[in-house]
PDB file of C-alpha atoms in Angstrom:
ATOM      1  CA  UNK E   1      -0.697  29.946   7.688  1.00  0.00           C
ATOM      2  CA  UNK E   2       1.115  26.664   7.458  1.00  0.00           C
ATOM      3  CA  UNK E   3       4.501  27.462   8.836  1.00  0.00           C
ATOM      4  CA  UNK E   4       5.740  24.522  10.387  1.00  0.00           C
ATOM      5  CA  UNK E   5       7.132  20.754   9.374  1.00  0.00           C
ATOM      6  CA  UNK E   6       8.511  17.700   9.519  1.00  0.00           C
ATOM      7  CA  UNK E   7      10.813  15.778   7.295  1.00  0.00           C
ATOM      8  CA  UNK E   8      11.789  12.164   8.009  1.00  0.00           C
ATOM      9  CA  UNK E   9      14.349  10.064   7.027  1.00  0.00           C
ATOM     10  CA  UNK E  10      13.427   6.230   6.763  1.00  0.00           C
ATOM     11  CA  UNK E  11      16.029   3.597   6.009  1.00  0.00           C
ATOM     12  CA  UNK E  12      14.377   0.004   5.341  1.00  0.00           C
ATOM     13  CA  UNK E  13      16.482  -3.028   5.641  1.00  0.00           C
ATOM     14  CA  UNK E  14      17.116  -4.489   2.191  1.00  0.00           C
ATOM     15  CA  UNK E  15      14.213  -7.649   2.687  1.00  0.00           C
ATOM     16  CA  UNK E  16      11.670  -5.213   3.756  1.00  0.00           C
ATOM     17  CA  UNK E  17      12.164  -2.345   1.697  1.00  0.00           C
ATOM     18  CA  UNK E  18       8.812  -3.523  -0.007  1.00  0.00           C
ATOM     19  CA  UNK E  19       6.899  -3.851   2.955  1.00  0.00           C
ATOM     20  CA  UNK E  20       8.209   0.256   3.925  1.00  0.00           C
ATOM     21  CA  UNK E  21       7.020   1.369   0.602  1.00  0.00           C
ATOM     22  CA  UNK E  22       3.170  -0.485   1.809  1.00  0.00           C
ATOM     23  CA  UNK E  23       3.405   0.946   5.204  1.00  0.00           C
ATOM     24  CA  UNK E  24       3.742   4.326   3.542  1.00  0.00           C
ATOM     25  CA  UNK E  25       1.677   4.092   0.975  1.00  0.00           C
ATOM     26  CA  UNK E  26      -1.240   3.095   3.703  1.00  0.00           C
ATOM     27  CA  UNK E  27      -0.017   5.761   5.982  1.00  0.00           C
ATOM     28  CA  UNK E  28      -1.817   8.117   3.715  1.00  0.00           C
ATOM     29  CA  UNK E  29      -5.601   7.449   4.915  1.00  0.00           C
ATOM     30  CA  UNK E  30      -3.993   7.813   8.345  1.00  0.00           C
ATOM     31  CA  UNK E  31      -2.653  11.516   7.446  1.00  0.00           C
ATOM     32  CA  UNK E  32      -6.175  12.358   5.846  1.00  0.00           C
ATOM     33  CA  UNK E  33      -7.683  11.585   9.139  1.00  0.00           C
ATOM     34  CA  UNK E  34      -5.416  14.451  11.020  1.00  0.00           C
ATOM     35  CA  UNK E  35      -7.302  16.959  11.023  1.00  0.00           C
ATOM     36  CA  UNK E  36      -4.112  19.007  11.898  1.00  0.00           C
ATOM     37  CA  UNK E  37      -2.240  17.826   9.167  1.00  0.00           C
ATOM     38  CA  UNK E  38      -2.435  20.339   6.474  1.00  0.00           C
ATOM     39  CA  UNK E  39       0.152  18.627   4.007  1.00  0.00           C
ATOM     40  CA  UNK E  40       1.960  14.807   3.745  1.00  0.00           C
ATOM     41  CA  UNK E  41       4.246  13.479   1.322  1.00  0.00           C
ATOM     42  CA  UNK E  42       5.663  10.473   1.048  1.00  0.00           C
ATOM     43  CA  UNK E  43       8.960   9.522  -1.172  1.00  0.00           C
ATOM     44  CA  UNK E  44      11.013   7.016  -2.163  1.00  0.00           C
ATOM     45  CA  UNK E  45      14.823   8.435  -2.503  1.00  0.00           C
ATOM     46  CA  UNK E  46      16.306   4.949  -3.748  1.00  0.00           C
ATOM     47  CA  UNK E  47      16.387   1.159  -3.294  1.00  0.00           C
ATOM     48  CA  UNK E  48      16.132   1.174   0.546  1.00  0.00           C
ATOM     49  CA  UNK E  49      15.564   4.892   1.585  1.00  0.00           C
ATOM     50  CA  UNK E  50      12.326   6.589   2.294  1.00  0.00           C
ATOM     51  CA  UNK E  51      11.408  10.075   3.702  1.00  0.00           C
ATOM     52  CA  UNK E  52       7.981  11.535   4.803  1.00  0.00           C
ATOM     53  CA  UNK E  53       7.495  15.334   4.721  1.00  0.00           C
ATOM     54  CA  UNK E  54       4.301  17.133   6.242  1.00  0.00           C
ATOM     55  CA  UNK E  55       2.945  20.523   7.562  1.00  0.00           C
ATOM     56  CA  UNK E  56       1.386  21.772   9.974  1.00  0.00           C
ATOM     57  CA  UNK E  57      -0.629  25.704  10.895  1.00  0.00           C
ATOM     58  CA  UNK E  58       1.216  25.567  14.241  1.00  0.00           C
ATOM     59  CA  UNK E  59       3.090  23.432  17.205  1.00  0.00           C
ATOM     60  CA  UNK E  60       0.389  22.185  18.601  1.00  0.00           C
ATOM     61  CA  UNK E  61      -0.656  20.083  15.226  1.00  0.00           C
ATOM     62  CA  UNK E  62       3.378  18.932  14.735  1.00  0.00           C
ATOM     63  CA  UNK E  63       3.405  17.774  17.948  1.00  0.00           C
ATOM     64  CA  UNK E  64      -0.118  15.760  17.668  1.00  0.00           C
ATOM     65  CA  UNK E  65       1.238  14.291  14.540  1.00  0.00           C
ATOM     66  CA  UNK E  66       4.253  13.122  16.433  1.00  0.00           C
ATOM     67  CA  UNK E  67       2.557  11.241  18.932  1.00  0.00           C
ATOM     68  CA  UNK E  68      -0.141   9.686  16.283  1.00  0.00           C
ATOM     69  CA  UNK E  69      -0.594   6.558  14.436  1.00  0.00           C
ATOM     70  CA  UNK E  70       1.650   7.142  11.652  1.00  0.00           C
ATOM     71  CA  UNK E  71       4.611   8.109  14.428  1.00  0.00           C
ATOM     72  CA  UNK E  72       3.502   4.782  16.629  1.00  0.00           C
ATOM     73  CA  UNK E  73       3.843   2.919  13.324  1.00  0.00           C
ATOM     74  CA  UNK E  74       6.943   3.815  12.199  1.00  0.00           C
ATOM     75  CA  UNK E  75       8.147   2.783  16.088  1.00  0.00           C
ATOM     76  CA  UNK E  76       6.630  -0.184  15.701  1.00  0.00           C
ATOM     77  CA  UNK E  77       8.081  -0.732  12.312  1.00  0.00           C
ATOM     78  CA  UNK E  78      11.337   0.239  13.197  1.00  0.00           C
ATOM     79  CA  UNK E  79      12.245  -2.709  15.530  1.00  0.00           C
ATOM     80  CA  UNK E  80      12.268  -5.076  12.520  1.00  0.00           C
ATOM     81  CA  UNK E  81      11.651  -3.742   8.809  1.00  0.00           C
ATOM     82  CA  UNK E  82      14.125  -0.369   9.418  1.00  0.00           C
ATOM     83  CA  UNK E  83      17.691  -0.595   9.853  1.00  0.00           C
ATOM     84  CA  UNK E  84      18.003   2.234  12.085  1.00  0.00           C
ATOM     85  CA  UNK E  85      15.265   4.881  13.841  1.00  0.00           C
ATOM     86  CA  UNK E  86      13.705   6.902  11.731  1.00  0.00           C
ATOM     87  CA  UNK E  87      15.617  10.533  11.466  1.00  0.00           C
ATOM     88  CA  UNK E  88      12.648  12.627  11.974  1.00  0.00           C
ATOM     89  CA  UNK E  89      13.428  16.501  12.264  1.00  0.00           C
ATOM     90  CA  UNK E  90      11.363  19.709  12.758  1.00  0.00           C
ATOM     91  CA  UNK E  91      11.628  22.447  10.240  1.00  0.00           C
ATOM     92  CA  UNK E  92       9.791  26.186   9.937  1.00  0.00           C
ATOM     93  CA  UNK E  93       8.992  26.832   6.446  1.00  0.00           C
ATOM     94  CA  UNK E  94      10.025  30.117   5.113  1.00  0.00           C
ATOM     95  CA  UNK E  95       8.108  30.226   1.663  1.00  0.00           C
ATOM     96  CA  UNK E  96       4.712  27.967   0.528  1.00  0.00           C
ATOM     97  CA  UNK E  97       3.017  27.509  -2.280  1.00  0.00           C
ATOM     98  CA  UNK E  98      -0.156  25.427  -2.266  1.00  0.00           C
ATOM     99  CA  UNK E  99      -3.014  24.888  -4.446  1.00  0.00           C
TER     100      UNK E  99
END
């Protein structure tokens, strides 16, 4: 049962708040490639803030995630296109409903 997640808070600088929303938006095949990853969201809260929720069956899976390739490029990203780290937190879900 998916009982586990992660929600991240992204804040892009200003000039590259374009280039966050590409990164993201290619992040996807990366997610579909997790085999752990049961769910992954991406938003877009306003002109320069992003977020990326996700689940995951158990710990083991969250913690994968964390040290994949959409983690390593958000790092990577972070040194130039984000104005501050990305504000990634754990969370246990308490209710679900999926298709």
């Amino acid at each position: 049962m998916t009982q586990l997640g992660l929600l991240a808070r992204i804040e892009a600088r200003p000039e590259y708040a374009d280039k966050v929303e590409d990164l993201l938006r290619g992040a996807l095949q990366l997610a579909r490639q997790e085999e752990h990853t049961v769910t992954w969201f991406a938003f877009r809260q306003g002109p320069t803030t992003f977020g990326v929720f996700d689940t995951f069956d158990d710990e083991e899976g969250r913690q994968g995630h964390l040290r994949g390739r959409i983690a390593a490029a958000l790092t990577e990203a972070a040194a130039t296109m984000l104005s501050e780290a990305p504000d990634i937190r754990p969370v246990d879900l308490l209710a679900v409903k999926l298709p």
